[in-house]
Amino acid sequence: MIRKAVIPAAGFGTRMLPATKSQPKEMMPVVDKPVIQYVVEEAVASGVTDILMVISKGKRAIEDHFDRSYELEAQLEEKGKADLLASVKRISSMANIHFVWQKELNGLGDAISYAKYHVGNEPFAVLLGDTIMDSLGDPVLLQLIEQYEMTKASVVAMERVSMDKVHRYGIIDGEDVGNDLFKARSFVEKPNAADAPSNLAIGGRYIFTPEIFTYLEQIDRGVNNEIQLTDAMRMMLQDHDMYGYVYEGTRYDVGNTLDFIKTNIALGLRRADLGPALEDWLKVLMANNRI
Ligand code: G1P
């Protein structure tokens, strides 16, 4: 059972400036929900009941979003807007949500190390707070949990990327053990295409056994002078098996402008109340050569 999840959401949204000058990138709306709500919903739909968000200064809007808003609830009730009221109440009751503040932005590995005392001695999930995973089947985190239940080892979501993109990701060197599962031999963060052991990229969802914290304490600063989670994973491989799983689904890194626009269109098209009108409009836009 994976009960706990950690959502790192402390980084500056530099790639999305100026939109993120005074609001967290995780609060950017996709269709009509902030990005981080999709992430929390994926965790909850996968059986997680307890979520720790690692935030920093300037992320107050995230706290407010997951808190109750009595005034808003009272107003919606008074106006008889039952559906909206239910959706607003659900946000604050989906899971037990906790916050911890990363004191300096020293990288993803450093952010995860803040979860050590909260997580304790049990396996847990990590979901990047600026990444939406869209799946028509099981939620991507649940797909990883199913792999964890079989292997009883840490398992990370993997996605094939083209070689010209490997330098943006953590990359796995792994042995194909069938059914989309790879037994890891090594992990490397943001390699050049020439040095990359494969094109299997780490996609922003992880299940870790609690030993990861020991390795996070031991690693030095890596790529971009940051404490890299991938470096701790590589060190952990010396003592523990780990796996990569090629999930079914589409990853949207919403901290990147093009992906942000694509996510809005893809998830907007999926919505019964918006999709048909959006599709018609897109067809007209393209037919008129306005793009
Ligand atoms: C982080 C991880 C990287 C992973 C990526 C997925 O990098 O360090 O291993 O592949 O997320 O989005 P970042 O995007 O923060 O540079």
PDB file of N, CA and C and ligand atoms in Angstrom, residues 15 108 128 130-131 168-171 188-190 201-204 206 224 226 228-230 251 253, ligand 1:
ATOM      1  N   ARG A  15      10.633  29.381 -16.724  1.00  0.00           N
ATOM      2  CA  ARG A  15      10.319  29.197 -18.142  1.00  0.00           C
ATOM      3  C   ARG A  15       8.953  29.777 -18.517  1.00  0.00           C
ATOM      4  N   LEU A 108      15.868  19.288  -6.983  1.00  0.00           N
ATOM      5  CA  LEU A 108      14.799  18.321  -6.712  1.00  0.00           C
ATOM      6  C   LEU A 108      15.171  17.345  -5.594  1.00  0.00           C
ATOM      7  N   LEU A 128       5.815  15.164  -9.589  1.00  0.00           N
ATOM      8  CA  LEU A 128       6.250  16.543  -9.827  1.00  0.00           C
ATOM      9  C   LEU A 128       5.017  17.434  -9.983  1.00  0.00           C
ATOM     10  N   ASP A 130       4.456  20.214 -11.388  1.00  0.00           N
ATOM     11  CA  ASP A 130       4.190  20.987 -12.608  1.00  0.00           C
ATOM     12  C   ASP A 130       3.952  20.071 -13.801  1.00  0.00           C
ATOM     13  N   THR A 131       3.698  18.790 -13.522  1.00  0.00           N
ATOM     14  CA  THR A 131       3.542  17.806 -14.602  1.00  0.00           C
ATOM     15  C   THR A 131       2.198  17.102 -14.493  1.00  0.00           C
ATOM     16  N   ARG A 168      17.482  16.984 -21.560  1.00  0.00           N
ATOM     17  CA  ARG A 168      16.552  17.680 -20.653  1.00  0.00           C
ATOM     18  C   ARG A 168      16.109  16.814 -19.474  1.00  0.00           C
ATOM     19  N   TYR A 169      16.452  15.515 -19.532  1.00  0.00           N
ATOM     20  CA  TYR A 169      15.845  14.558 -18.594  1.00  0.00           C
ATOM     21  C   TYR A 169      16.868  13.729 -17.824  1.00  0.00           C
ATOM     22  N   GLY A 170      16.343  13.038 -16.797  1.00  0.00           N
ATOM     23  CA  GLY A 170      17.081  11.932 -16.216  1.00  0.00           C
ATOM     24  C   GLY A 170      16.877  10.741 -17.136  1.00  0.00           C
ATOM     25  N   ILE A 171      17.946   9.986 -17.412  1.00  0.00           N
ATOM     26  CA  ILE A 171      17.869   8.874 -18.375  1.00  0.00           C
ATOM     27  C   ILE A 171      18.275   7.580 -17.664  1.00  0.00           C
ATOM     28  N   VAL A 188      21.262   8.595 -15.146  1.00  0.00           N
ATOM     29  CA  VAL A 188      22.133   9.752 -15.338  1.00  0.00           C
ATOM     30  C   VAL A 188      21.255  10.975 -15.611  1.00  0.00           C
ATOM     31  N   GLU A 189      21.575  12.076 -14.960  1.00  0.00           N
ATOM     32  CA  GLU A 189      20.762  13.286 -15.108  1.00  0.00           C
ATOM     33  C   GLU A 189      21.275  14.137 -16.266  1.00  0.00           C
ATOM     34  N   LYS A 190      20.367  14.473 -17.155  1.00  0.00           N
ATOM     35  CA  LYS A 190      20.619  15.391 -18.279  1.00  0.00           C
ATOM     36  C   LYS A 190      21.934  15.116 -19.029  1.00  0.00           C
ATOM     37  N   ALA A 201      13.446   8.293 -20.709  1.00  0.00           N
ATOM     38  CA  ALA A 201      13.536   9.437 -19.796  1.00  0.00           C
ATOM     39  C   ALA A 201      12.659   9.246 -18.564  1.00  0.00           C
ATOM     40  N   ILE A 202      13.126   9.797 -17.454  1.00  0.00           N
ATOM     41  CA  ILE A 202      12.346   9.783 -16.211  1.00  0.00           C
ATOM     42  C   ILE A 202      11.230  10.824 -16.364  1.00  0.00           C
ATOM     43  N   GLY A 203      10.001  10.381 -16.133  1.00  0.00           N
ATOM     44  CA  GLY A 203       8.861  11.234 -16.488  1.00  0.00           C
ATOM     45  C   GLY A 203       8.129  11.923 -15.359  1.00  0.00           C
ATOM     46  N   GLY A 204       8.708  12.072 -14.190  1.00  0.00           N
ATOM     47  CA  GLY A 204       8.051  12.898 -13.180  1.00  0.00           C
ATOM     48  C   GLY A 204       7.130  12.190 -12.203  1.00  0.00           C
ATOM     49  N   TYR A 206       7.346   8.797  -9.392  1.00  0.00           N
ATOM     50  CA  TYR A 206       8.282   7.840  -8.802  1.00  0.00           C
ATOM     51  C   TYR A 206       7.613   7.144  -7.610  1.00  0.00           C
ATOM     52  N   ASN A 224      23.832  21.440 -13.014  1.00  0.00           N
ATOM     53  CA  ASN A 224      23.306  22.770 -12.650  1.00  0.00           C
ATOM     54  C   ASN A 224      23.625  23.149 -11.196  1.00  0.00           C
ATOM     55  N   GLU A 226      23.006  21.551  -8.607  1.00  0.00           N
ATOM     56  CA  GLU A 226      21.866  21.228  -7.744  1.00  0.00           C
ATOM     57  C   GLU A 226      22.008  19.823  -7.172  1.00  0.00           C
ATOM     58  N   GLN A 228      20.696  16.528  -7.064  1.00  0.00           N
ATOM     59  CA  GLN A 228      19.845  15.857  -8.042  1.00  0.00           C
ATOM     60  C   GLN A 228      19.300  14.534  -7.487  1.00  0.00           C
ATOM     61  N   LEU A 229      17.984  14.393  -7.569  1.00  0.00           N
ATOM     62  CA  LEU A 229      17.343  13.139  -7.161  1.00  0.00           C
ATOM     63  C   LEU A 229      17.929  11.956  -7.950  1.00  0.00           C
ATOM     64  N   THR A 230      18.165  12.184  -9.229  1.00  0.00           N
ATOM     65  CA  THR A 230      18.700  11.119 -10.092  1.00  0.00           C
ATOM     66  C   THR A 230      20.049  10.603  -9.577  1.00  0.00           C
ATOM     67  N   ARG A 251       2.449  12.728 -20.966  1.00  0.00           N
ATOM     68  CA  ARG A 251       2.989  13.620 -19.939  1.00  0.00           C
ATOM     69  C   ARG A 251       2.963  15.059 -20.455  1.00  0.00           C
ATOM     70  N   ASP A 253       4.414  18.629 -19.369  1.00  0.00           N
ATOM     71  CA  ASP A 253       5.231  19.444 -18.458  1.00  0.00           C
ATOM     72  C   ASP A 253       4.726  20.868 -18.601  1.00  0.00           C
TER      73      ASP A 253
HETATM   74  C1  G1P B   1      13.437  16.709 -13.333  1.00  0.00           C
HETATM   75  C2  G1P B   1      14.324  15.497 -13.039  1.00  0.00           C
HETATM   76  C3  G1P B   1      14.584  14.703 -14.312  1.00  0.00           C
HETATM   77  C4  G1P B   1      13.262  14.321 -14.949  1.00  0.00           C
HETATM   78  C5  G1P B   1      12.408  15.582 -15.201  1.00  0.00           C
HETATM   79  C6  G1P B   1      11.020  15.226 -15.708  1.00  0.00           C
HETATM   80  O1  G1P B   1      14.162  17.609 -14.139  1.00  0.00           O
HETATM   81  O2  G1P B   1      15.544  15.942 -12.473  1.00  0.00           O
HETATM   82  O3  G1P B   1      15.329  13.548 -14.009  1.00  0.00           O
HETATM   83  O4  G1P B   1      13.496  13.643 -16.175  1.00  0.00           O
HETATM   84  O5  G1P B   1      12.239  16.317 -13.986  1.00  0.00           O
HETATM   85  O6  G1P B   1      10.302  16.380 -15.986  1.00  0.00           O
HETATM   86  P1  G1P B   1      13.693  19.142 -14.358  1.00  0.00           P
HETATM   87  O7  G1P B   1      12.553  19.097 -15.339  1.00  0.00           O
HETATM   88  O8  G1P B   1      13.271  19.666 -13.019  1.00  0.00           O
HETATM   89  O9  G1P B   1      14.885  19.855 -14.919  1.00  0.00           O
END
